[in-house]
Amino acid sequence: MTDYPTIKTFAETSSRAAGKTSTAVSRRRLFQSGAVIAGAALGSRIPGAAALEGPPPRGLDALARDLRGRLIRPGEPGFLVAAWPNNGRWADVLPLAIAMCTGGDDVRACINWARQERQTFAVRCGGHNYAGFSTTHGLLIDVKPMSGIQFDPKTGFVTIGAGASNQDMADAFRATGLAVPSGRCPTVGISGLTLGGGWGFSATRNGLTCDALRATDAVTADGTLHRGIAATGDDASLFWAARGGGGGNFAVHTSFTFEPHPVYDVTVFNIVWPARHQIELMLDLQDIQLNNPHLISTRSKLVPIVAGQVQRDKLGVQTLGQFFGPPDQLRALLDRPLSRSKPTVAEINRMNYWSARDYLVTDDPGGFYDIRSSYVAGQLGGDAIDTMMRCMEKSPCGSVLQQNMGILFAAGGRVKAVRPTDTAYVHRESDFILEMETSWSPLDMPDMVKRQQAWLTEYFAAMQRFVKPQSYVNFPSRDLPNWLDAYYGENVGRLCEVKRRYDPDDVFKFPQSVPLKKPA
């Protein structure tokens, strides 16, 4: 087997530094944390009087002493930077304190403290939760310090700390000839990416990020650190849920072990057409993707070419992506749309895999935004594309050029090789993710923002007759109707079973967390 170089020392230092191998907290620690007293749990179903039994609150000073990492409090250096989320909509949701966790023991201390204090909390890796579920007025548990990456030359597997970002992984893998399927936004964290499934430009070729997962470590609601959670063994159901069941539902993950795949040269492309033949071009691009699902990965969209009110004769077409073959073969595949209309931009270049990743990198979305998503099986037809353009023409627009109003991400190919119930990611029979977005800036008055959000709701509703009643949990929306079924479909019942086993007191709770029971 190839002797892979060690990139970094894996940052799961806490238990090892203490010489601990047990995966459970002691009986004394469980009692101190309130973990054995159901009434002390956040969201407990025990009546209030019973909930008062147990040890008294200890306060933030006690938590700070328990951490190997740092507890950042309001007014301290770095607090506002550490609290800031990717979506500025939630920037005014400031935490009680931010626990920068350096290992599993820090996470355990945070969970135990939150239970004892009966305090709300949220878990953050990259802070990219679009709906603000990685923000809180309680304790913010931040795992970013756990960002180490280590190869095991015996197995060929790589263990990645829960705080690693897409950029961390790119930096670590660049010289190895290997990769784990991942996203293209540099600051997105591996934890949320994996737990929600994990779309990226390699998905059609190599599967989702969660499809490469082979094991994970996680702290559950009772303060237990479970090591080596895998497809077999006592925690097999938790491993199943970790592949698409969404972040923040069952545990705080501290590391992920993946089986990487080899990488080779690829062809990247960025092609922009003027505002003509939009429907035909969007149909052409979908046909190319559907007919070559493992060879190409596209992100195609309708995009305004000028600021201001959207007009059909000012809506261009763009496709961006990756082709797993030489440029000449790609040009042949693109012959129909390239012949139909002369593009204003036609970049087609062969690159090594990591240079291609740098070419495709993006920080979208950013600033202030709202988003919806749906899944598409097969082709989104001409009537649907016409509806998209009619809805775009009604957009209030505001001060920001709306570049992401209608995007089709390729989501089939290798992703469809796994059955919908084999992992918690249920959307295996789809070919595209349709993303609909509106964004604004501080220049926009509150009334304009409300108009944009109302427009997005109407746009999403207008598209429902063309799409599946499913949405991507990593593109969450607080205004999504029937969100539980939309995110998880036929896997809802099993996810609720996992919830009851690992979090019976509903400690991991937020507005769209998996419930203990499936609603009637």
PDB file of C-alpha atoms in Angstrom, residues 48-299:
ATOM      1  CA  GLY A  48     -40.631  21.917  36.367  1.00  0.00           C
ATOM      2  CA  ALA A  49     -40.582  20.950  40.063  1.00  0.00           C
ATOM      3  CA  ALA A  50     -38.851  17.666  39.338  1.00  0.00           C
ATOM      4  CA  ALA A  51     -36.415  19.440  37.047  1.00  0.00           C
ATOM      5  CA  LEU A  52     -35.085  21.421  40.021  1.00  0.00           C
ATOM      6  CA  GLU A  53     -33.654  18.289  41.589  1.00  0.00           C
ATOM      7  CA  GLY A  54     -29.927  17.780  41.123  1.00  0.00           C
ATOM      8  CA  PRO A  55     -26.809  19.893  41.580  1.00  0.00           C
ATOM      9  CA  PRO A  56     -27.077  23.691  41.580  1.00  0.00           C
ATOM     10  CA  PRO A  57     -25.922  25.790  38.622  1.00  0.00           C
ATOM     11  CA  ARG A  58     -22.173  26.471  38.475  1.00  0.00           C
ATOM     12  CA  GLY A  59     -21.983  29.349  35.982  1.00  0.00           C
ATOM     13  CA  LEU A  60     -19.626  30.176  33.123  1.00  0.00           C
ATOM     14  CA  ASP A  61     -16.565  30.380  35.363  1.00  0.00           C
ATOM     15  CA  ALA A  62     -16.883  26.679  36.095  1.00  0.00           C
ATOM     16  CA  LEU A  63     -17.193  25.845  32.383  1.00  0.00           C
ATOM     17  CA  ALA A  64     -14.135  27.970  31.597  1.00  0.00           C
ATOM     18  CA  ARG A  65     -12.116  25.980  34.146  1.00  0.00           C
ATOM     19  CA  ASP A  66     -13.273  22.686  32.617  1.00  0.00           C
ATOM     20  CA  LEU A  67     -12.145  23.581  29.093  1.00  0.00           C
ATOM     21  CA  ARG A  68      -8.756  22.965  27.586  1.00  0.00           C
ATOM     22  CA  GLY A  69      -9.763  25.414  24.882  1.00  0.00           C
ATOM     23  CA  ARG A  70     -11.007  28.955  25.390  1.00  0.00           C
ATOM     24  CA  LEU A  71     -14.344  30.290  26.562  1.00  0.00           C
ATOM     25  CA  ILE A  72     -14.906  33.669  24.879  1.00  0.00           C
ATOM     26  CA  ARG A  73     -17.398  35.980  26.562  1.00  0.00           C
ATOM     27  CA  PRO A  74     -19.091  39.170  25.337  1.00  0.00           C
ATOM     28  CA  GLY A  75     -16.710  42.117  25.390  1.00  0.00           C
ATOM     29  CA  GLU A  76     -13.591  39.965  25.154  1.00  0.00           C
ATOM     30  CA  PRO A  77     -11.224  40.171  22.167  1.00  0.00           C
ATOM     31  CA  GLY A  78     -12.432  38.054  19.279  1.00  0.00           C
ATOM     32  CA  PHE A  79     -15.988  37.599  20.526  1.00  0.00           C
ATOM     33  CA  LEU A  80     -17.784  39.391  17.697  1.00  0.00           C
ATOM     34  CA  VAL A  81     -15.594  37.769  15.042  1.00  0.00           C
ATOM     35  CA  ALA A  82     -16.173  34.303  16.506  1.00  0.00           C
ATOM     36  CA  ALA A  83     -19.917  34.957  16.813  1.00  0.00           C
ATOM     37  CA  TRP A  84     -20.426  36.224  13.243  1.00  0.00           C
ATOM     38  CA  PRO A  85     -22.338  33.765  10.997  1.00  0.00           C
ATOM     39  CA  ASN A  86     -22.023  33.455   7.221  1.00  0.00           C
ATOM     40  CA  ASN A  87     -25.565  34.777   6.742  1.00  0.00           C
ATOM     41  CA  GLY A  88     -25.646  38.300   8.178  1.00  0.00           C
ATOM     42  CA  ARG A  89     -29.391  37.913   8.815  1.00  0.00           C
ATOM     43  CA  TRP A  90     -28.491  36.182  12.078  1.00  0.00           C
ATOM     44  CA  ALA A  91     -25.599  38.431  13.158  1.00  0.00           C
ATOM     45  CA  ASP A  92     -27.682  40.005  15.942  1.00  0.00           C
ATOM     46  CA  VAL A  93     -28.146  36.606  17.618  1.00  0.00           C
ATOM     47  CA  LEU A  94     -25.252  36.843  20.061  1.00  0.00           C
ATOM     48  CA  PRO A  95     -24.341  33.914  22.317  1.00  0.00           C
ATOM     49  CA  LEU A  96     -23.957  33.899  26.077  1.00  0.00           C
ATOM     50  CA  ALA A  97     -20.414  32.648  25.462  1.00  0.00           C
ATOM     51  CA  ILE A  98     -18.445  30.794  22.796  1.00  0.00           C
ATOM     52  CA  ALA A  99     -16.630  27.595  23.730  1.00  0.00           C
ATOM     53  CA  MET A 100     -13.693  27.019  21.369  1.00  0.00           C
ATOM     54  CA  CYS A 101     -13.338  23.267  21.788  1.00  0.00           C
ATOM     55  CA  THR A 102      -9.962  21.599  21.239  1.00  0.00           C
ATOM     56  CA  GLY A 103     -11.120  18.013  21.715  1.00  0.00           C
ATOM     57  CA  GLY A 104     -13.770  15.586  22.788  1.00  0.00           C
ATOM     58  CA  ASP A 105     -13.419  16.358  26.484  1.00  0.00           C
ATOM     59  CA  ASP A 106     -14.207  20.026  25.817  1.00  0.00           C
ATOM     60  CA  VAL A 107     -17.329  19.040  23.956  1.00  0.00           C
ATOM     61  CA  ARG A 108     -18.375  16.739  26.784  1.00  0.00           C
ATOM     62  CA  ALA A 109     -17.851  19.547  29.287  1.00  0.00           C
ATOM     63  CA  CYS A 110     -20.068  21.841  27.209  1.00  0.00           C
ATOM     64  CA  ILE A 111     -22.897  19.319  26.845  1.00  0.00           C
ATOM     65  CA  ASN A 112     -22.779  18.455  30.554  1.00  0.00           C
ATOM     66  CA  TRP A 113     -22.712  22.146  31.509  1.00  0.00           C
ATOM     67  CA  ALA A 114     -25.655  22.975  29.246  1.00  0.00           C
ATOM     68  CA  ARG A 115     -27.705  20.186  30.774  1.00  0.00           C
ATOM     69  CA  GLN A 116     -26.896  21.168  34.325  1.00  0.00           C
ATOM     70  CA  GLU A 117     -27.553  24.853  33.657  1.00  0.00           C
ATOM     71  CA  ARG A 118     -30.660  24.043  31.608  1.00  0.00           C
ATOM     72  CA  GLN A 119     -29.133  26.281  28.944  1.00  0.00           C
ATOM     73  CA  THR A 120     -29.781  26.334  25.223  1.00  0.00           C
ATOM     74  CA  PHE A 121     -26.848  25.791  22.887  1.00  0.00           C
ATOM     75  CA  ALA A 122     -25.901  25.466  19.234  1.00  0.00           C
ATOM     76  CA  VAL A 123     -23.029  23.700  17.515  1.00  0.00           C
ATOM     77  CA  ARG A 124     -20.882  25.394  14.895  1.00  0.00           C
ATOM     78  CA  CYS A 125     -18.119  24.354  12.555  1.00  0.00           C
ATOM     79  CA  GLY A 126     -18.094  26.779   9.629  1.00  0.00           C
ATOM     80  CA  GLY A 127     -21.104  28.909  10.604  1.00  0.00           C
ATOM     81  CA  HIS A 128     -22.737  28.461   7.196  1.00  0.00           C
ATOM     82  CA  ASN A 129     -26.163  27.320   8.321  1.00  0.00           C
ATOM     83  CA  TYR A 130     -28.348  29.392   5.998  1.00  0.00           C
ATOM     84  CA  ALA A 131     -31.284  29.417   8.412  1.00  0.00           C
ATOM     85  CA  GLY A 132     -29.209  30.515  11.402  1.00  0.00           C
ATOM     86  CA  PHE A 133     -29.328  27.230  13.295  1.00  0.00           C
ATOM     87  CA  SER A 134     -25.620  27.528  14.159  1.00  0.00           C
ATOM     88  CA  THR A 135     -26.370  30.718  16.118  1.00  0.00           C
ATOM     89  CA  THR A 136     -27.840  30.936  19.602  1.00  0.00           C
ATOM     90  CA  HIS A 137     -28.491  33.220  22.566  1.00  0.00           C
ATOM     91  CA  GLY A 138     -27.153  30.383  24.733  1.00  0.00           C
ATOM     92  CA  LEU A 139     -23.811  28.575  24.581  1.00  0.00           C
ATOM     93  CA  LEU A 140     -22.151  28.363  21.176  1.00  0.00           C
ATOM     94  CA  ILE A 141     -20.091  25.167  20.922  1.00  0.00           C
ATOM     95  CA  ASP A 142     -17.488  25.834  18.236  1.00  0.00           C
ATOM     96  CA  VAL A 143     -15.403  22.882  17.048  1.00  0.00           C
ATOM     97  CA  LYS A 144     -13.176  24.814  14.604  1.00  0.00           C
ATOM     98  CA  PRO A 145     -10.010  24.293  16.720  1.00  0.00           C
ATOM     99  CA  MET A 146     -10.325  20.537  16.034  1.00  0.00           C
ATOM    100  CA  SER A 147      -9.037  20.821  12.474  1.00  0.00           C
ATOM    101  CA  GLY A 148      -6.216  18.283  12.304  1.00  0.00           C
ATOM    102  CA  ILE A 149      -5.908  15.908   9.336  1.00  0.00           C
ATOM    103  CA  GLN A 150      -4.044  12.599   9.480  1.00  0.00           C
ATOM    104  CA  PHE A 151      -3.564   9.711   7.047  1.00  0.00           C
ATOM    105  CA  ASP A 152      -3.355   6.103   8.186  1.00  0.00           C
ATOM    106  CA  PRO A 153      -0.874   4.387   5.837  1.00  0.00           C
ATOM    107  CA  LYS A 154      -2.119   0.949   6.912  1.00  0.00           C
ATOM    108  CA  THR A 155      -5.736   1.493   5.870  1.00  0.00           C
ATOM    109  CA  GLY A 156      -5.392   4.341   3.381  1.00  0.00           C
ATOM    110  CA  PHE A 157      -8.087   6.177   5.326  1.00  0.00           C
ATOM    111  CA  VAL A 158      -7.874   9.783   6.473  1.00  0.00           C
ATOM    112  CA  THR A 159      -9.191  11.138   9.775  1.00  0.00           C
ATOM    113  CA  ILE A 160     -10.323  14.759   9.689  1.00  0.00           C
ATOM    114  CA  GLY A 161     -11.113  16.838  12.742  1.00  0.00           C
ATOM    115  CA  ALA A 162     -14.644  18.160  13.014  1.00  0.00           C
ATOM    116  CA  GLY A 163     -13.475  21.754  12.669  1.00  0.00           C
ATOM    117  CA  ALA A 164     -11.679  21.376   9.355  1.00  0.00           C
ATOM    118  CA  SER A 165     -12.929  23.452   6.432  1.00  0.00           C
ATOM    119  CA  ASN A 166     -12.974  22.794   2.707  1.00  0.00           C
ATOM    120  CA  GLN A 167      -9.838  24.930   2.455  1.00  0.00           C
ATOM    121  CA  ASP A 168      -8.097  22.956   5.213  1.00  0.00           C
ATOM    122  CA  MET A 169      -8.787  19.753   3.299  1.00  0.00           C
ATOM    123  CA  ALA A 170      -7.610  21.214  -0.001  1.00  0.00           C
ATOM    124  CA  ASP A 171      -4.354  22.371   1.602  1.00  0.00           C
ATOM    125  CA  ALA A 172      -3.770  18.986   3.203  1.00  0.00           C
ATOM    126  CA  PHE A 173      -4.626  16.819   0.202  1.00  0.00           C
ATOM    127  CA  ARG A 174      -3.014  18.913  -2.518  1.00  0.00           C
ATOM    128  CA  ALA A 175       0.263  16.987  -2.657  1.00  0.00           C
ATOM    129  CA  THR A 176      -1.156  13.501  -2.131  1.00  0.00           C
ATOM    130  CA  GLY A 177      -3.008  12.608  -5.330  1.00  0.00           C
ATOM    131  CA  LEU A 178      -6.066  11.901  -3.189  1.00  0.00           C
ATOM    132  CA  ALA A 179      -9.279  13.700  -2.244  1.00  0.00           C
ATOM    133  CA  VAL A 180     -12.514  13.349  -0.322  1.00  0.00           C
ATOM    134  CA  PRO A 181     -15.569  14.644  -2.209  1.00  0.00           C
ATOM    135  CA  SER A 182     -16.271  18.085  -0.782  1.00  0.00           C
ATOM    136  CA  GLY A 183     -17.787  21.472  -1.502  1.00  0.00           C
ATOM    137  CA  ARG A 184     -16.310  24.498  -3.204  1.00  0.00           C
ATOM    138  CA  CYS A 185     -16.821  27.240  -0.592  1.00  0.00           C
ATOM    139  CA  PRO A 186     -13.505  27.496   1.317  1.00  0.00           C
ATOM    140  CA  THR A 187     -14.945  28.235   4.763  1.00  0.00           C
ATOM    141  CA  VAL A 188     -17.683  25.587   4.854  1.00  0.00           C
ATOM    142  CA  GLY A 189     -16.906  23.036   7.580  1.00  0.00           C
ATOM    143  CA  ILE A 190     -16.573  19.298   7.077  1.00  0.00           C
ATOM    144  CA  SER A 191     -19.063  18.569   9.884  1.00  0.00           C
ATOM    145  CA  GLY A 192     -22.129  20.268   8.455  1.00  0.00           C
ATOM    146  CA  LEU A 193     -21.157  19.283   4.924  1.00  0.00           C
ATOM    147  CA  THR A 194     -20.971  15.570   5.782  1.00  0.00           C
ATOM    148  CA  LEU A 195     -23.947  15.415   8.131  1.00  0.00           C
ATOM    149  CA  GLY A 196     -26.226  16.972   5.511  1.00  0.00           C
ATOM    150  CA  GLY A 197     -24.951  14.772   2.683  1.00  0.00           C
ATOM    151  CA  GLY A 198     -22.279  16.891   1.038  1.00  0.00           C
ATOM    152  CA  TRP A 199     -22.754  18.176  -2.514  1.00  0.00           C
ATOM    153  CA  GLY A 200     -19.760  19.254  -4.586  1.00  0.00           C
ATOM    154  CA  PHE A 201     -18.531  19.214  -8.166  1.00  0.00           C
ATOM    155  CA  SER A 202     -17.149  15.684  -7.657  1.00  0.00           C
ATOM    156  CA  ALA A 203     -20.459  14.236  -6.455  1.00  0.00           C
ATOM    157  CA  THR A 204     -21.608  12.890  -9.822  1.00  0.00           C
ATOM    158  CA  ARG A 205     -18.256  11.120 -10.268  1.00  0.00           C
ATOM    159  CA  ASN A 206     -17.314  10.068  -6.722  1.00  0.00           C
ATOM    160  CA  GLY A 207     -20.476  10.401  -4.650  1.00  0.00           C
ATOM    161  CA  LEU A 208     -21.390  12.724  -1.794  1.00  0.00           C
ATOM    162  CA  THR A 209     -19.042  13.567   1.064  1.00  0.00           C
ATOM    163  CA  CYS A 210     -21.053  11.290   3.357  1.00  0.00           C
ATOM    164  CA  ASP A 211     -20.647   8.388   0.923  1.00  0.00           C
ATOM    165  CA  ALA A 212     -16.900   8.350   1.633  1.00  0.00           C
ATOM    166  CA  LEU A 213     -17.426   8.286   5.414  1.00  0.00           C
ATOM    167  CA  ARG A 214     -16.190   5.114   7.117  1.00  0.00           C
ATOM    168  CA  ALA A 215     -16.270   6.071  10.810  1.00  0.00           C
ATOM    169  CA  THR A 216     -16.883   9.005  13.121  1.00  0.00           C
ATOM    170  CA  ASP A 217     -16.450   9.980  16.780  1.00  0.00           C
ATOM    171  CA  ALA A 218     -19.220  11.902  18.526  1.00  0.00           C
ATOM    172  CA  VAL A 219     -20.428  13.102  21.922  1.00  0.00           C
ATOM    173  CA  THR A 220     -24.070  12.272  22.563  1.00  0.00           C
ATOM    174  CA  ALA A 221     -26.569  13.996  24.842  1.00  0.00           C
ATOM    175  CA  ASP A 222     -25.612  11.953  27.912  1.00  0.00           C
ATOM    176  CA  GLY A 223     -22.009  13.167  27.727  1.00  0.00           C
ATOM    177  CA  THR A 224     -20.659   9.938  26.261  1.00  0.00           C
ATOM    178  CA  LEU A 225     -17.862  10.113  23.700  1.00  0.00           C
ATOM    179  CA  HIS A 226     -18.523   7.319  21.206  1.00  0.00           C
ATOM    180  CA  ARG A 227     -15.421   6.326  19.264  1.00  0.00           C
ATOM    181  CA  GLY A 228     -15.294   4.469  15.977  1.00  0.00           C
ATOM    182  CA  ILE A 229     -18.992   4.800  15.113  1.00  0.00           C
ATOM    183  CA  ALA A 230     -19.313   2.768  11.924  1.00  0.00           C
ATOM    184  CA  ALA A 231     -21.693   0.852   9.692  1.00  0.00           C
ATOM    185  CA  THR A 232     -21.435  -2.178  11.957  1.00  0.00           C
ATOM    186  CA  GLY A 233     -21.444  -2.366  15.723  1.00  0.00           C
ATOM    187  CA  ASP A 234     -23.534  -0.958  18.556  1.00  0.00           C
ATOM    188  CA  ASP A 235     -23.764   2.520  17.046  1.00  0.00           C
ATOM    189  CA  ALA A 236     -24.585   1.531  13.463  1.00  0.00           C
ATOM    190  CA  SER A 237     -27.858   3.464  13.572  1.00  0.00           C
ATOM    191  CA  LEU A 238     -26.047   6.649  14.602  1.00  0.00           C
ATOM    192  CA  PHE A 239     -23.610   6.143  11.705  1.00  0.00           C
ATOM    193  CA  TRP A 240     -26.558   5.751   9.327  1.00  0.00           C
ATOM    194  CA  ALA A 241     -28.016   9.042  10.605  1.00  0.00           C
ATOM    195  CA  ALA A 242     -24.650  10.816  10.291  1.00  0.00           C
ATOM    196  CA  ARG A 243     -24.815  10.386   6.505  1.00  0.00           C
ATOM    197  CA  GLY A 244     -27.448  12.934   5.583  1.00  0.00           C
ATOM    198  CA  GLY A 245     -29.472  13.265   8.803  1.00  0.00           C
ATOM    199  CA  GLY A 246     -28.440  16.896   9.282  1.00  0.00           C
ATOM    200  CA  GLY A 247     -26.171  18.598  11.788  1.00  0.00           C
ATOM    201  CA  GLY A 248     -27.092  19.298  15.389  1.00  0.00           C
ATOM    202  CA  ASN A 249     -29.699  16.561  15.680  1.00  0.00           C
ATOM    203  CA  PHE A 250     -28.161  13.687  17.614  1.00  0.00           C
ATOM    204  CA  ALA A 251     -24.625  14.459  18.771  1.00  0.00           C
ATOM    205  CA  VAL A 252     -21.591  16.723  18.432  1.00  0.00           C
ATOM    206  CA  HIS A 253     -19.163  15.013  16.084  1.00  0.00           C
ATOM    207  CA  THR A 254     -15.485  15.420  16.898  1.00  0.00           C
ATOM    208  CA  SER A 255     -13.853  13.625  13.950  1.00  0.00           C
ATOM    209  CA  PHE A 256     -14.640  11.890  10.655  1.00  0.00           C
ATOM    210  CA  THR A 257     -12.733   9.071   8.981  1.00  0.00           C
ATOM    211  CA  PHE A 258     -13.026   8.879   5.192  1.00  0.00           C
ATOM    212  CA  GLU A 259     -11.865   6.635   2.390  1.00  0.00           C
ATOM    213  CA  PRO A 260     -10.328   9.060  -0.124  1.00  0.00           C
ATOM    214  CA  HIS A 261     -10.351   8.550  -3.879  1.00  0.00           C
ATOM    215  CA  PRO A 262      -7.491   9.150  -6.342  1.00  0.00           C
ATOM    216  CA  VAL A 263      -7.554  12.337  -8.413  1.00  0.00           C
ATOM    217  CA  TYR A 264      -6.376  13.075 -11.937  1.00  0.00           C
ATOM    218  CA  ASP A 265      -6.387  15.948 -14.382  1.00  0.00           C
ATOM    219  CA  VAL A 266      -9.849  17.286 -15.225  1.00  0.00           C
ATOM    220  CA  THR A 267     -11.327  19.896 -17.541  1.00  0.00           C
ATOM    221  CA  VAL A 268     -13.035  22.917 -16.027  1.00  0.00           C
ATOM    222  CA  PHE A 269     -15.404  25.181 -17.887  1.00  0.00           C
ATOM    223  CA  ASN A 270     -17.173  28.496 -17.497  1.00  0.00           C
ATOM    224  CA  ILE A 271     -19.479  29.430 -20.373  1.00  0.00           C
ATOM    225  CA  VAL A 272     -21.807  32.420 -20.523  1.00  0.00           C
ATOM    226  CA  TRP A 273     -24.408  33.024 -23.226  1.00  0.00           C
ATOM    227  CA  PRO A 274     -26.182  36.310 -23.982  1.00  0.00           C
ATOM    228  CA  ALA A 275     -29.894  36.782 -23.341  1.00  0.00           C
ATOM    229  CA  ARG A 276     -31.166  34.664 -26.235  1.00  0.00           C
ATOM    230  CA  HIS A 277     -32.540  31.094 -26.483  1.00  0.00           C
ATOM    231  CA  GLN A 278     -32.555  30.746 -22.672  1.00  0.00           C
ATOM    232  CA  ILE A 279     -35.057  27.894 -22.549  1.00  0.00           C
ATOM    233  CA  GLU A 280     -33.342  25.933 -25.309  1.00  0.00           C
ATOM    234  CA  LEU A 281     -29.908  26.413 -23.737  1.00  0.00           C
ATOM    235  CA  MET A 282     -31.073  25.308 -20.284  1.00  0.00           C
ATOM    236  CA  LEU A 283     -32.660  22.209 -21.852  1.00  0.00           C
ATOM    237  CA  ASP A 284     -29.453  21.493 -23.794  1.00  0.00           C
ATOM    238  CA  LEU A 285     -27.325  21.705 -20.650  1.00  0.00           C
ATOM    239  CA  GLN A 286     -29.633  19.384 -18.721  1.00  0.00           C
ATOM    240  CA  ASP A 287     -29.591  16.867 -21.576  1.00  0.00           C
ATOM    241  CA  ILE A 288     -25.794  16.842 -21.584  1.00  0.00           C
ATOM    242  CA  GLN A 289     -25.737  16.238 -17.827  1.00  0.00           C
ATOM    243  CA  LEU A 290     -28.391  13.519 -17.931  1.00  0.00           C
ATOM    244  CA  ASN A 291     -26.746  11.697 -20.838  1.00  0.00           C
ATOM    245  CA  ASN A 292     -23.272  11.801 -19.262  1.00  0.00           C
ATOM    246  CA  PRO A 293     -23.987  11.662 -15.533  1.00  0.00           C
ATOM    247  CA  HIS A 294     -20.595  10.301 -14.409  1.00  0.00           C
ATOM    248  CA  LEU A 295     -18.451  12.330 -16.794  1.00  0.00           C
ATOM    249  CA  ILE A 296     -19.624  15.863 -16.079  1.00  0.00           C
ATOM    250  CA  SER A 297     -20.834  17.984 -13.173  1.00  0.00           C
ATOM    251  CA  THR A 298     -22.610  21.225 -14.020  1.00  0.00           C
ATOM    252  CA  ARG A 299     -23.981  24.224 -12.202  1.00  0.00           C
TER     253      ARG A 299
END
